[in-house]
mmCIF file of C-alpha atoms in Angstrom:
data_model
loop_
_atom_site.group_PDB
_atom_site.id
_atom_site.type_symbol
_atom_site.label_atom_id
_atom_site.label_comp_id
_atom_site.label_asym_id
_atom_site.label_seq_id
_atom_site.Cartn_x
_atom_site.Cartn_y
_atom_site.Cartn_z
ATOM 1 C CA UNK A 851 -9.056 8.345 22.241
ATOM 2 C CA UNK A 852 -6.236 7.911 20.110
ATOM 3 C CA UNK A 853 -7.126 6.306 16.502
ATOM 4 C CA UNK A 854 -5.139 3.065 15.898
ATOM 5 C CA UNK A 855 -6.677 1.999 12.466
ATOM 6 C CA UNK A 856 -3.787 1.175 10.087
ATOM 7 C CA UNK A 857 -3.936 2.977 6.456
ATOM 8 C CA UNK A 858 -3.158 0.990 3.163
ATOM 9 C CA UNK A 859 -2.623 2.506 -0.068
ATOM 10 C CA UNK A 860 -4.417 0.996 -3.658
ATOM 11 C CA UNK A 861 -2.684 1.144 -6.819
ATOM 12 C CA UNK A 862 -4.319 0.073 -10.219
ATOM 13 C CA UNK A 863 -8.681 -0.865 -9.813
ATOM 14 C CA UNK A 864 -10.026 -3.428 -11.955
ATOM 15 C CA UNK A 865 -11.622 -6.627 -9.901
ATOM 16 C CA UNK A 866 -7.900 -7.577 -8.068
ATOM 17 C CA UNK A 867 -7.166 -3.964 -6.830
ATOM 18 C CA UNK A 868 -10.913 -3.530 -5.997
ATOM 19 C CA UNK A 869 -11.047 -6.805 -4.150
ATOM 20 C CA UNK A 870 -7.900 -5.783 -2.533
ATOM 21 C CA UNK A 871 -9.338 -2.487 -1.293
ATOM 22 C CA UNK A 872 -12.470 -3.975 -0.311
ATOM 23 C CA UNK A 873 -10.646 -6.598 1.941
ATOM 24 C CA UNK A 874 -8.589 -4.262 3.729
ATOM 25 C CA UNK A 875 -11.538 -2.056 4.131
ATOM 26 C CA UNK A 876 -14.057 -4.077 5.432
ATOM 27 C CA UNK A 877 -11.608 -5.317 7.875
ATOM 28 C CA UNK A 878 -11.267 -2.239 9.847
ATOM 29 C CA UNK A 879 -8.435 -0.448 7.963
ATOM 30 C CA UNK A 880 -8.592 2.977 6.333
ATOM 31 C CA UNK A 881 -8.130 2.524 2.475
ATOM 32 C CA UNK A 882 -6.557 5.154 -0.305
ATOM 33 C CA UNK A 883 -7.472 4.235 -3.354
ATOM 34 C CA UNK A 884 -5.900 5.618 -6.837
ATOM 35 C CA UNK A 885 -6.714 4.503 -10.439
ATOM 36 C CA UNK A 886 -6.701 7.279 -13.336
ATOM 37 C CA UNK A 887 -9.226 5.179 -15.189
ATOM 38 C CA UNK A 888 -12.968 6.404 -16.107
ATOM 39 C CA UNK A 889 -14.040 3.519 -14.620
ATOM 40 C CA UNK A 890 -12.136 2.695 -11.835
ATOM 41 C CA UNK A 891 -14.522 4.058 -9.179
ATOM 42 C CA UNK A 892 -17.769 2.712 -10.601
ATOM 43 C CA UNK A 893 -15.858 -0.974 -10.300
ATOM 44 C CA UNK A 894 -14.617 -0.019 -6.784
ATOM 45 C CA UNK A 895 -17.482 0.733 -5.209
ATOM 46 C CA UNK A 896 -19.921 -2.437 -7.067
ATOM 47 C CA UNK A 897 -17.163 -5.081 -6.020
ATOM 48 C CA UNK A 898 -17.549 -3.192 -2.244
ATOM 49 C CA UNK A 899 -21.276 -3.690 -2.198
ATOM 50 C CA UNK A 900 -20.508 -7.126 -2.708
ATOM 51 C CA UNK A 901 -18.171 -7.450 -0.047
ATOM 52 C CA UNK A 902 -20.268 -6.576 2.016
ATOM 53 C CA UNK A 903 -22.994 -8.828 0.896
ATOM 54 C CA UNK A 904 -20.821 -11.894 1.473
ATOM 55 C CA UNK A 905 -19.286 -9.945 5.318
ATOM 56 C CA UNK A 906 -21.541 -11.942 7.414
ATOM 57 C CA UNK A 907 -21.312 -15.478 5.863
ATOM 58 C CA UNK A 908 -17.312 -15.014 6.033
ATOM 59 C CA UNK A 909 -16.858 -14.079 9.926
ATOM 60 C CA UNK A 910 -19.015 -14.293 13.312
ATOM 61 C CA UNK A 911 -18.696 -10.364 14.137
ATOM 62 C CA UNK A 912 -18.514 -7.928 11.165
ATOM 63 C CA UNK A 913 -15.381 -5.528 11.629
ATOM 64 C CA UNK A 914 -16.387 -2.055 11.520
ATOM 65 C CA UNK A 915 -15.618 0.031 8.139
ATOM 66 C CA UNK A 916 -12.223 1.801 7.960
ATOM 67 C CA UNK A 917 -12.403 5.117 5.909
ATOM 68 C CA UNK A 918 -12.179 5.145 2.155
ATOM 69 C CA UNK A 919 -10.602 8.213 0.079
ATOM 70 C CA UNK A 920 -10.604 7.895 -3.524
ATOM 71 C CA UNK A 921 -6.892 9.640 -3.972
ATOM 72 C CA UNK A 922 -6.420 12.283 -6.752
ATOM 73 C CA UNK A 923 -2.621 11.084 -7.240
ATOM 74 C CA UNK A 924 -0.678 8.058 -6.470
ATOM 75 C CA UNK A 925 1.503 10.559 -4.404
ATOM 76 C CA UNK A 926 -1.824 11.144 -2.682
ATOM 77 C CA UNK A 927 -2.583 7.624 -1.930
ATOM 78 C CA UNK A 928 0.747 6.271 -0.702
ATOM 79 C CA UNK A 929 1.734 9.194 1.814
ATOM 80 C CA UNK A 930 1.326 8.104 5.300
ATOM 81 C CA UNK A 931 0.329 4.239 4.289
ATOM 82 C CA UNK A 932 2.131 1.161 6.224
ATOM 83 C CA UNK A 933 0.804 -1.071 3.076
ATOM 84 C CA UNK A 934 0.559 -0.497 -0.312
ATOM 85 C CA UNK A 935 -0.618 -2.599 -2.977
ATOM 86 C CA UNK A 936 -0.103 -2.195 -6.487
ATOM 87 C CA UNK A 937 -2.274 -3.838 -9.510
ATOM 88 C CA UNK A 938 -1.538 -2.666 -12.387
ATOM 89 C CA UNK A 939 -1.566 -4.211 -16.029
ATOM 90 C CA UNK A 940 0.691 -7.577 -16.156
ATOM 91 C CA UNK A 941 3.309 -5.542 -18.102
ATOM 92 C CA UNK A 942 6.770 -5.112 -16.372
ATOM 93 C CA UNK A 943 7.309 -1.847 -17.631
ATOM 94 C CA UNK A 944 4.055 -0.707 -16.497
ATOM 95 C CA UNK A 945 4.770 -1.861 -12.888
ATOM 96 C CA UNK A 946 8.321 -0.713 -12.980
ATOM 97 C CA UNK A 947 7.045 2.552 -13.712
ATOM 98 C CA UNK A 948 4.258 2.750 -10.744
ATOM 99 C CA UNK A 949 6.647 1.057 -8.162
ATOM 100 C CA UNK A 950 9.368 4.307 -9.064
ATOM 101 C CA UNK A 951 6.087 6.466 -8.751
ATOM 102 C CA UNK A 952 5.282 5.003 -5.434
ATOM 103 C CA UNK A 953 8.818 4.922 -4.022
ATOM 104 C CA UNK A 954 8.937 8.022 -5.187
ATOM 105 C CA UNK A 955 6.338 9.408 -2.046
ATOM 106 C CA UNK A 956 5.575 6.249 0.404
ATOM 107 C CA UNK A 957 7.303 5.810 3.820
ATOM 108 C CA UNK A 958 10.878 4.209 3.471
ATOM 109 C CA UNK A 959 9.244 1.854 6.144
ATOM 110 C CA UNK A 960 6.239 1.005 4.032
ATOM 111 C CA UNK A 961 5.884 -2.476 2.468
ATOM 112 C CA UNK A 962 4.964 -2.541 -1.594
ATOM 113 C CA UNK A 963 3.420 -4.994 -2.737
ATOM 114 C CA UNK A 964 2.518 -6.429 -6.320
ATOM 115 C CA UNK A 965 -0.431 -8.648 -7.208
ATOM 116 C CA UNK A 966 1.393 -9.908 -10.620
ATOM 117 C CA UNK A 967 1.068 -13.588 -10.959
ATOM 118 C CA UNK A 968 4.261 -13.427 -13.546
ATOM 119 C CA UNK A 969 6.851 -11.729 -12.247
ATOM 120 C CA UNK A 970 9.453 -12.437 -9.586
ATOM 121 C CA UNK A 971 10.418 -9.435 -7.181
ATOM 122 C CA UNK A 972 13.839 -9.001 -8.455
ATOM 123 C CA UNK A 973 11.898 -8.226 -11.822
ATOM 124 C CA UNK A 974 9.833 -5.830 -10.204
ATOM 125 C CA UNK A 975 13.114 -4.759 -8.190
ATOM 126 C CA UNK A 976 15.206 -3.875 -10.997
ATOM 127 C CA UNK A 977 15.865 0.191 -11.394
ATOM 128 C CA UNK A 978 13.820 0.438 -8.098
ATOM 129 C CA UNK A 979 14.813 3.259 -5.322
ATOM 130 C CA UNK A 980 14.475 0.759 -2.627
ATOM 131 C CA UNK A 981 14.390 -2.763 -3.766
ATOM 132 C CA UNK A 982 14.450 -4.009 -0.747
ATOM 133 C CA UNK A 983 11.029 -2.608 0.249
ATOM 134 C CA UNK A 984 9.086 -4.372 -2.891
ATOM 135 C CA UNK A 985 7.313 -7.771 -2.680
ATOM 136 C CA UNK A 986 5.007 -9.688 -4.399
ATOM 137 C CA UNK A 987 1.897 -10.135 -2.724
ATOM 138 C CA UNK A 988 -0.395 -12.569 -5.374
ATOM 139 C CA UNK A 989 -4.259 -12.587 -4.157
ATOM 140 C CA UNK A 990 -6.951 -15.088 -5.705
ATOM 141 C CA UNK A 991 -9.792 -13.702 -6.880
ATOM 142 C CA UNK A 992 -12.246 -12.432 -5.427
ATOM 143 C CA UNK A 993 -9.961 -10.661 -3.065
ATOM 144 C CA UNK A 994 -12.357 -10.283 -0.788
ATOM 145 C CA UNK A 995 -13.746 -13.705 -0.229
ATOM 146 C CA UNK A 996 -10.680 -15.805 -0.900
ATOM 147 C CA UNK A 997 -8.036 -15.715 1.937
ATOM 148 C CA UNK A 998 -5.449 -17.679 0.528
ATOM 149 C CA UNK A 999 -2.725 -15.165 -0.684
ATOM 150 C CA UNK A 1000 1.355 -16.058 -1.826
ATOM 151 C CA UNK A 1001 3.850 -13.865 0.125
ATOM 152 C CA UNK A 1002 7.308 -13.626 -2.042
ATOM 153 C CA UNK A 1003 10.421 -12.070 -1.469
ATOM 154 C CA UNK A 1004 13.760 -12.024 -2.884
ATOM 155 C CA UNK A 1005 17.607 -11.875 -1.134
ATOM 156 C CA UNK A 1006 16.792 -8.022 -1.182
ATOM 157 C CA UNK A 1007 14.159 -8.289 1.212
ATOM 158 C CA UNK A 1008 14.271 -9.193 5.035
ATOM 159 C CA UNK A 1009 12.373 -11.868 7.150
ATOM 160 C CA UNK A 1010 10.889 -8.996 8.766
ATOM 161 C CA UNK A 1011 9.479 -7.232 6.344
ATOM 162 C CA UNK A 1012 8.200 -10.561 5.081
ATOM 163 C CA UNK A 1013 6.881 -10.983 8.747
ATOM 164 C CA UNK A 1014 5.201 -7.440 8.983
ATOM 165 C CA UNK A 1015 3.390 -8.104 5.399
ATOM 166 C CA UNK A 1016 2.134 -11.348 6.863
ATOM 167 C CA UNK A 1017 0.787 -9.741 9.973
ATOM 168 C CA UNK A 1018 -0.875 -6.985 7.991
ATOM 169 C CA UNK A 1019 -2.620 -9.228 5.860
ATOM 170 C CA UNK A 1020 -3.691 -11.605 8.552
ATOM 171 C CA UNK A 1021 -5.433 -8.627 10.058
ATOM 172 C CA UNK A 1022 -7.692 -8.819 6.945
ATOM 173 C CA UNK A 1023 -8.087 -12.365 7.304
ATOM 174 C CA UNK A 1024 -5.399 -13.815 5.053
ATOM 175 C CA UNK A 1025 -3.949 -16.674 5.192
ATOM 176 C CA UNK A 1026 -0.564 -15.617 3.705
ATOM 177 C CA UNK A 1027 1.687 -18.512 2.515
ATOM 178 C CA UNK A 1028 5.583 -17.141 2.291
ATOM 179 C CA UNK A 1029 6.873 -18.760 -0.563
ATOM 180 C CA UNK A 1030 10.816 -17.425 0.225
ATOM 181 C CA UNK A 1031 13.147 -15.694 -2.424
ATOM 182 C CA UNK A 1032 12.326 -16.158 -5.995
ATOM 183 C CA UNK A 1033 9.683 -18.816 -6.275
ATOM 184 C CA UNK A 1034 6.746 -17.932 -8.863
ATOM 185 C CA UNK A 1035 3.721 -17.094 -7.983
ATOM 186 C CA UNK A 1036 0.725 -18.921 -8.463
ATOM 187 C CA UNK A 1037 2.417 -22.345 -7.371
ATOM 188 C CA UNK A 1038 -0.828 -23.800 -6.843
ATOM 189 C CA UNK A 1039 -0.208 -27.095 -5.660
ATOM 190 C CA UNK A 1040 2.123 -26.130 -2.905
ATOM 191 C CA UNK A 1041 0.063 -23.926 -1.876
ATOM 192 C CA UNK A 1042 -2.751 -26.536 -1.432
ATOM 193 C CA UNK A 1043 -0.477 -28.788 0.278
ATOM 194 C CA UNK A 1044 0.041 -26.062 2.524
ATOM 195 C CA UNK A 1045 -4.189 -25.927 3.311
ATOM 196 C CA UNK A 1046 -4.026 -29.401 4.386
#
């Protein structure tokens, strides 16, 4: 039987790109994971076990596990992987430089995301090999029990790759709110009026 379990690729740990990996995980999809820290793994795998703690209080059937690789190299993580999310430090050159690492070895089809809650895509855009292929993608923490997540773009990016990044993350029980070209992230009280 052919295996139809969709792979995304984790950038940066701490408790956003843990959550992150721990939502797409326990939803079914196969997870890469890369963070050169000393502590990155012991942080992955203690927000996981509470993940899946909170699993049956969040849906009726629990999804079963993708596969999780801890990924010697970012080039290792992001080969082969339809979604990849970065979450690094809140420093644009920091990003800059891990969205050109990424670029550098992902699918020209993949989407990459950012979690930054300060920067606006054409930010993260600027110097990048394909712009058009970058996105914010700004999470509330915990990743894994919060849903709500802001979807941004910019005039680089197309409705349907705005569309396919929805998708994706409403198969790990999202509810992605596109915010359109250039609006901030973290725009909280639109993004409440759009819960009601």
């Amino acid at each position: 039987m052919e295996d139809t379990r969709k792979t995304a690729a984790i950038i940066g740990a701490g408790v956003i790109g843990s959550g992150w990996a721990t939502r797409f995980l326990l939803n079914g999809w196969d997870v890469r994971f890369f963070d050169p820290s000393d502590d990155a793994e012991r942080i992955l795998h203690a927000v996981i076990e509470r993940g899946r703690e909170a699993m049956p209080a969040l849906c009726d059937v629990v999804p079963e596990e993708g596969r999780l690789t801890i990924a010697s190299s970012t080039a290792d993580a992001v080969a082969g992987a339809i979604y990849i999310q970065e979450s690094t430090p809140e420093r644009i050159e920091v990003k800059r430089a891990v969205l050109k690492t990424i670029q550098a070895d992902c699918d020209a089809d993949a989407i990459v995301a950012s979690s930054t809650s300060g920067f606006m895509p054409s930010e993260l855009q600027e110097g990048a090999l394909r712009p058009e292929q970058i996105i914010v993608s700004h999470p509330y923490n915990p990743v894994y029990l919060l849903p709500l997540v802001e979807v941004v773009g910019s005039d680089k990016v197309s409705k349907d790759l705005l569309d396919r990044a929805s998708g994706y993350l409403e198969s790990v029980s999202m509810k992605p709110v596109v915010l359109g070209a250039e609006v901030p992230a973290h725009v909280g009280d639109r993004l409440l009026e759009a819960l009601w």
